[in-house]
PDB file of C-alpha atoms and ligand atoms in Angstrom:
ATOM      1  CA  MET A   1       0.000   0.000   0.000  1.00 97.00           C
ATOM      2  CA  ILE A   2       1.320   3.397  -0.972  1.00 98.00           C
ATOM      3  CA  LEU A   3       1.355   5.862   1.924  1.00 98.00           C
ATOM      4  CA  PRO A   4       1.569   9.657   1.752  1.00 98.00           C
ATOM      5  CA  VAL A   5       5.069  11.075   2.243  1.00 98.00           C
ATOM      6  CA  TYR A   6       5.185  13.727   4.969  1.00 98.00           C
ATOM      7  CA  LEU A   7       6.810  16.887   3.689  1.00 98.00           C
ATOM      8  CA  TYR A   8       9.325  19.294   5.185  1.00 97.00           C
ATOM      9  CA  GLY A   9       7.647  21.449   7.804  1.00 96.00           C
ATOM     10  CA  HIS A  10       5.742  18.588   9.383  1.00 97.00           C
ATOM     11  CA  PRO A  11       6.717  18.291  13.064  1.00 97.00           C
ATOM     12  CA  VAL A  12       7.104  14.474  12.893  1.00 98.00           C
ATOM     13  CA  LEU A  13      10.236  15.028  10.778  1.00 98.00           C
ATOM     14  CA  ARG A  14      11.781  16.969  13.679  1.00 98.00           C
ATOM     15  CA  GLU A  15      11.148  14.399  16.396  1.00 98.00           C
ATOM     16  CA  LYS A  16      13.759  12.030  17.739  1.00 98.00           C
ATOM     17  CA  ALA A  17      12.292   8.683  16.702  1.00 98.00           C
ATOM     18  CA  LYS A  18      11.768   5.922  19.275  1.00 98.00           C
ATOM     19  CA  GLU A  19      13.382   2.493  19.316  1.00 98.00           C
ATOM     20  CA  VAL A  20      11.276  -0.201  17.664  1.00 98.00           C
ATOM     21  CA  PRO A  21      10.302  -2.839  20.257  1.00 96.00           C
ATOM     22  CA  GLY A  22      10.514  -6.531  19.312  1.00 93.00           C
ATOM     23  CA  ASP A  23       6.716  -6.874  19.433  1.00 93.00           C
ATOM     24  CA  TYR A  24       5.897  -3.830  17.291  1.00 96.00           C
ATOM     25  CA  PRO A  25       2.496  -4.569  15.698  1.00 95.00           C
ATOM     26  CA  ALA A  26       2.297  -5.418  11.981  1.00 96.00           C
ATOM     27  CA  LEU A  27       5.950  -4.576  11.408  1.00 97.00           C
ATOM     28  CA  LYS A  28       6.307  -6.624   8.208  1.00 97.00           C
ATOM     29  CA  GLU A  29       3.243  -4.987   6.713  1.00 98.00           C
ATOM     30  CA  LEU A  30       4.654  -1.574   7.578  1.00 98.00           C
ATOM     31  CA  VAL A  31       7.982  -2.489   5.938  1.00 98.00           C
ATOM     32  CA  ALA A  32       6.166  -3.670   2.789  1.00 98.00           C
ATOM     33  CA  ASN A  33       4.153  -0.444   2.680  1.00 98.00           C
ATOM     34  CA  MET A  34       7.299   1.624   3.068  1.00 98.00           C
ATOM     35  CA  PHE A  35       8.941  -0.180   0.139  1.00 98.00           C
ATOM     36  CA  ASP A  36       5.771   0.349  -1.964  1.00 98.00           C
ATOM     37  CA  THR A  37       5.818   4.037  -1.078  1.00 98.00           C
ATOM     38  CA  MET A  38       9.530   4.431  -1.786  1.00 98.00           C
ATOM     39  CA  TYR A  39       9.424   2.635  -5.151  1.00 98.00           C
ATOM     40  CA  HIS A  40       6.326   4.561  -6.228  1.00 98.00           C
ATOM     41  CA  ALA A  41       8.087   7.855  -5.456  1.00 98.00           C
ATOM     42  CA  GLU A  42      11.300   6.599  -7.160  1.00 97.00           C
ATOM     43  CA  GLY A  43      13.326   7.066  -4.000  1.00 97.00           C
ATOM     44  CA  VAL A  44      16.333   5.030  -2.850  1.00 98.00           C
ATOM     45  CA  GLY A  45      15.625   5.290   0.875  1.00 98.00           C
ATOM     46  CA  LEU A  46      12.754   6.042   3.219  1.00 98.00           C
ATOM     47  CA  ALA A  47      12.650   6.565   6.975  1.00 98.00           C
ATOM     48  CA  ALA A  48       9.546   5.808   9.057  1.00 98.00           C
ATOM     49  CA  PRO A  49       9.101   9.454  10.185  1.00 98.00           C
ATOM     50  CA  GLN A  50       8.580  10.305   6.505  1.00 98.00           C
ATOM     51  CA  ILE A  51       5.356   8.315   6.573  1.00 98.00           C
ATOM     52  CA  GLY A  52       4.377   9.787   9.918  1.00 98.00           C
ATOM     53  CA  ARG A  53       5.704   7.114  12.280  1.00 98.00           C
ATOM     54  CA  SER A  54       8.293   8.310  14.739  1.00 98.00           C
ATOM     55  CA  ILE A  55      10.155   5.007  15.051  1.00 98.00           C
ATOM     56  CA  ARG A  56      13.710   3.939  14.198  1.00 98.00           C
ATOM     57  CA  LEU A  57      13.084   2.057  10.958  1.00 98.00           C
ATOM     58  CA  ILE A  58      14.493   2.726   7.491  1.00 98.00           C
ATOM     59  CA  VAL A  59      14.199   0.926   4.160  1.00 98.00           C
ATOM     60  CA  LEU A  60      16.746   1.240   1.368  1.00 98.00           C
ATOM     61  CA  ASP A  61      17.220   0.124  -2.214  1.00 98.00           C
ATOM     62  CA  GLY A  62      20.076   1.704  -4.121  1.00 97.00           C
ATOM     63  CA  LYS A  63      19.355  -0.079  -7.399  1.00 96.00           C
ATOM     64  CA  PRO A  64      18.343   3.061  -9.366  1.00 95.00           C
ATOM     65  CA  MET A  65      21.828   4.450  -8.602  1.00 94.00           C
ATOM     66  CA  SER A  66      23.704   1.294  -9.575  1.00 94.00           C
ATOM     67  CA  GLU A  67      24.725   2.476 -13.043  1.00 94.00           C
ATOM     68  CA  ASP A  68      26.815   5.255 -11.522  1.00 94.00           C
ATOM     69  CA  PHE A  69      27.611   3.581  -8.200  1.00 95.00           C
ATOM     70  CA  LYS A  70      28.181  -0.169  -8.437  1.00 96.00           C
ATOM     71  CA  GLU A  71      28.060  -0.572  -4.637  1.00 95.00           C
ATOM     72  CA  CYS A  72      24.310   0.214  -4.903  1.00 96.00           C
ATOM     73  CA  LYS A  73      23.545  -2.754  -7.155  1.00 94.00           C
ATOM     74  CA  ASP A  74      22.348  -5.252  -4.571  1.00 96.00           C
ATOM     75  CA  PHE A  75      21.903  -2.798  -1.775  1.00 98.00           C
ATOM     76  CA  ARG A  76      18.380  -3.533  -0.562  1.00 98.00           C
ATOM     77  CA  ARG A  77      18.025  -3.411   3.212  1.00 98.00           C
ATOM     78  CA  VAL A  78      15.566  -3.078   6.074  1.00 98.00           C
ATOM     79  CA  MET A  79      17.263  -1.518   9.096  1.00 98.00           C
ATOM     80  CA  ILE A  80      15.590  -1.501  12.485  1.00 98.00           C
ATOM     81  CA  ASN A  81      17.178   0.470  15.325  1.00 98.00           C
ATOM     82  CA  PRO A  82      20.291   1.209  13.242  1.00 98.00           C
ATOM     83  CA  VAL A  83      23.343   2.580  15.029  1.00 98.00           C
ATOM     84  CA  ILE A  84      26.267   3.959  13.044  1.00 98.00           C
ATOM     85  CA  GLU A  85      29.252   2.867  15.099  1.00 98.00           C
ATOM     86  CA  GLU A  86      32.044   4.266  12.982  1.00 98.00           C
ATOM     87  CA  TYR A  87      32.413   6.959  10.342  1.00 98.00           C
ATOM     88  CA  SER A  88      35.416   7.156   8.004  1.00 98.00           C
ATOM     89  CA  ASP A  89      37.627  10.229   8.315  1.00 98.00           C
ATOM     90  CA  GLU A  90      37.423  10.654   4.572  1.00 98.00           C
ATOM     91  CA  GLU A  91      34.379  12.626   3.447  1.00 98.00           C
ATOM     92  CA  ILE A  92      32.854  12.971  -0.002  1.00 97.00           C
ATOM     93  CA  SER A  93      30.615  15.770  -1.224  1.00 97.00           C
ATOM     94  CA  LEU A  94      27.804  14.771  -3.601  1.00 97.00           C
ATOM     95  CA  GLU A  95      24.358  16.001  -4.509  1.00 97.00           C
ATOM     96  CA  GLU A  96      21.366  14.624  -2.598  1.00 97.00           C
ATOM     97  CA  GLY A  97      17.627  14.949  -2.606  1.00 97.00           C
ATOM     98  CA  CYS A  98      14.860  13.787  -0.283  1.00 98.00           C
ATOM     99  CA  LEU A  99      11.280  12.665  -0.866  1.00 98.00           C
ATOM    100  CA  SER A 100      10.218  15.033   1.948  1.00 98.00           C
ATOM    101  CA  LEU A 101      11.869  17.962   0.134  1.00 98.00           C
ATOM    102  CA  PRO A 102      10.721  17.651  -3.488  1.00 97.00           C
ATOM    103  CA  GLY A 103      12.616  19.789  -5.981  1.00 96.00           C
ATOM    104  CA  ILE A 104      15.584  20.504  -3.715  1.00 97.00           C
ATOM    105  CA  HIS A 105      19.023  19.116  -4.509  1.00 97.00           C
ATOM    106  CA  GLU A 106      22.162  20.152  -2.690  1.00 97.00           C
ATOM    107  CA  LYS A 107      25.676  18.860  -2.182  1.00 97.00           C
ATOM    108  CA  VAL A 108      26.265  17.298   1.231  1.00 98.00           C
ATOM    109  CA  GLU A 109      29.529  16.051   2.745  1.00 97.00           C
ATOM    110  CA  ARG A 110      29.251  12.519   4.079  1.00 98.00           C
ATOM    111  CA  ALA A 111      31.646   9.906   5.389  1.00 98.00           C
ATOM    112  CA  ALA A 112      33.014   7.743   2.562  1.00 98.00           C
ATOM    113  CA  TRP A 113      32.207   4.597   4.532  1.00 98.00           C
ATOM    114  CA  ILE A 114      30.469   3.663   7.767  1.00 98.00           C
ATOM    115  CA  ARG A 115      30.176   0.692  10.070  1.00 98.00           C
ATOM    116  CA  ILE A 116      26.629   0.089  11.230  1.00 98.00           C
ATOM    117  CA  LYS A 117      24.681  -2.368  13.352  1.00 98.00           C
ATOM    118  CA  TYR A 118      20.949  -2.971  13.000  1.00 98.00           C
ATOM    119  CA  SER A 119      18.265  -5.664  13.065  1.00 98.00           C
ATOM    120  CA  ASP A 120      16.285  -6.705  10.030  1.00 97.00           C
ATOM    121  CA  GLU A 121      12.526  -7.343   9.878  1.00 96.00           C
ATOM    122  CA  ASN A 122      13.103 -10.947  11.013  1.00 95.00           C
ATOM    123  CA  GLY A 123      14.942  -9.842  14.144  1.00 95.00           C
ATOM    124  CA  VAL A 124      18.333 -10.940  12.793  1.00 97.00           C
ATOM    125  CA  GLU A 125      21.167  -8.675  13.919  1.00 98.00           C
ATOM    126  CA  HIS A 126      23.661  -7.379  11.383  1.00 98.00           C
ATOM    127  CA  ASN A 127      26.981  -5.625  11.606  1.00 98.00           C
ATOM    128  CA  GLU A 128      28.070  -4.247   8.277  1.00 98.00           C
ATOM    129  CA  THR A 129      30.589  -1.930   6.674  1.00 98.00           C
ATOM    130  CA  ILE A 130      28.984   0.071   3.878  1.00 98.00           C
ATOM    131  CA  GLU A 131      30.779   2.314   1.424  1.00 97.00           C
ATOM    132  CA  GLY A 132      30.221   4.785  -1.373  1.00 97.00           C
ATOM    133  CA  PHE A 133      26.780   6.010  -2.329  1.00 97.00           C
ATOM    134  CA  ALA A 134      25.125   3.218  -0.313  1.00 98.00           C
ATOM    135  CA  ALA A 135      26.794   4.657   2.815  1.00 98.00           C
ATOM    136  CA  ARG A 136      25.475   8.078   1.839  1.00 98.00           C
ATOM    137  CA  ILE A 137      21.891   6.819   1.607  1.00 98.00           C
ATOM    138  CA  VAL A 138      22.166   5.156   5.030  1.00 98.00           C
ATOM    139  CA  GLN A 139      23.597   8.302   6.635  1.00 98.00           C
ATOM    140  CA  HIS A 140      20.819  10.404   5.094  1.00 98.00           C
ATOM    141  CA  GLU A 141      18.083   8.050   6.334  1.00 98.00           C
ATOM    142  CA  CYS A 142      19.588   7.665   9.821  1.00 98.00           C
ATOM    143  CA  GLU A 143      19.551  11.467  10.169  1.00 98.00           C
ATOM    144  CA  HIS A 144      15.783  11.396   9.688  1.00 98.00           C
ATOM    145  CA  LEU A 145      15.560   9.237  12.832  1.00 98.00           C
ATOM    146  CA  ASP A 146      17.181  12.020  14.832  1.00 98.00           C
ATOM    147  CA  GLY A 147      14.854  14.720  13.550  1.00 98.00           C
ATOM    148  CA  LEU A 148      17.272  16.054  10.935  1.00 98.00           C
ATOM    149  CA  VAL A 149      16.929  16.589   7.199  1.00 98.00           C
ATOM    150  CA  PHE A 150      19.737  16.857   4.654  1.00 97.00           C
ATOM    151  CA  ILE A 151      19.484  20.607   4.197  1.00 97.00           C
ATOM    152  CA  ASP A 152      20.425  21.020   7.863  1.00 96.00           C
ATOM    153  CA  ASN A 153      23.930  20.178   6.595  1.00 95.00           C
ATOM    154  CA  ILE A 154      24.179  22.934   3.979  1.00 95.00           C
ATOM    155  CA  SER A 155      25.365  26.507   4.457  1.00 95.00           C
ATOM    156  CA  ALA A 156      23.019  29.277   5.594  1.00 95.00           C
ATOM    157  CA  ILE A 157      23.503  30.934   2.208  1.00 95.00           C
ATOM    158  CA  ARG A 158      22.474  27.805   0.309  1.00 95.00           C
ATOM    159  CA  ARG A 159      19.446  27.423   2.604  1.00 93.00           C
ATOM    160  CA  GLN A 160      18.496  31.042   1.979  1.00 95.00           C
ATOM    161  CA  LEU A 161      18.683  30.419  -1.780  1.00 96.00           C
ATOM    162  CA  ASN A 162      16.170  27.579  -1.332  1.00 96.00           C
ATOM    163  CA  LYS A 163      13.834  29.589   0.879  1.00 96.00           C
ATOM    164  CA  GLY A 164      11.131  30.092  -1.743  1.00 97.00           C
ATOM    165  CA  LYS A 165      11.071  26.373  -2.559  1.00 97.00           C
ATOM    166  CA  LEU A 166      10.987  25.475   1.142  1.00 96.00           C
ATOM    167  CA  ASN A 167       8.059  27.811   1.762  1.00 96.00           C
ATOM    168  CA  ASN A 168       6.161  26.234  -1.117  1.00 96.00           C
ATOM    169  CA  ILE A 169       6.790  22.764   0.322  1.00 96.00           C
ATOM    170  CA  ILE A 170       5.461  23.914   3.713  1.00 95.00           C
ATOM    171  CA  LYS A 171       2.405  25.484   2.059  1.00 93.00           C
ATOM    172  CA  GLY A 172       1.817  22.323   0.041  1.00 92.00           C
ATOM    173  CA  THR A 173       1.977  24.061  -3.344  1.00 93.00           C
ATOM    174  CA  THR A 174       4.926  22.054  -4.704  1.00 91.00           C
ATOM    175  CA  GLY A 175       3.927  19.797  -7.581  1.00 89.00           C
ATOM    176  CA  CYS A 176       4.780  16.190  -6.870  1.00 93.00           C
ATOM    177  CA  SER A 177       4.311  12.884  -8.730  1.00 95.00           C
ATOM    178  CA  TYR A 178       3.585  10.973  -5.496  1.00 97.00           C
ATOM    179  CA  LYS A 179       1.136  11.272  -2.619  1.00 95.00           C
ATOM    180  CA  THR A 180       2.285  13.771  -0.006  1.00 96.00           C
ATOM    181  CA  LYS A 181       1.152  15.328   3.256  1.00 95.00           C
ATOM    182  CA  ALA A 182       2.151  18.940   3.756  1.00 94.00           C
ATOM    183  CA  VAL A 183       1.845  20.589   7.143  1.00 88.00           C
ATOM    184  CA  GLY A 184       0.065  23.586   5.615  1.00 75.00           C
ATOM    185  CA  LYS A 185      -2.671  21.551   3.955  1.00 69.00           C
TER     186      LYS A 185
HETATM  187 NI1   NI B 201      15.248  12.037   3.105  1.00 83.13          NI
END
């Protein structure tokens, strides 16, 4: 089932999301719905707060990026209660977007690789080192769980240049090919 994507300005995107308990109701259905929503919107990652649930759950599928970034080819993951345990010293600056901020693309510096631990939807624990653009997607989605969005990382000047677009997103007047929920509507 495709769910509406909550847009920038909605308070749920600014909350610190809660840990997902082992007995969270209908978790697999929620995960399936998040994948449906992400694929429909042609995204490569989606965090639960973006569909209005303030819990520490992200879904990822880097396949659309795999022509340019081979590390994204088989990078499909469900991450529950993810914790990034190590960031590389090396950082890379590349352009990003976000389904909650349609029409905005800005360069963001991110660690070149990360080491992360998380559980999957079957309760299996994973400890993984992820690199390249896949690591970027994970870092972007994990930020959502702490109430941050990617433009929090850009300069005040760049944010100012996007002010008109941001106001339109808040007002709900930004055209979008997928279902959205703006705070102003
Ligand atoms: Ni995002």
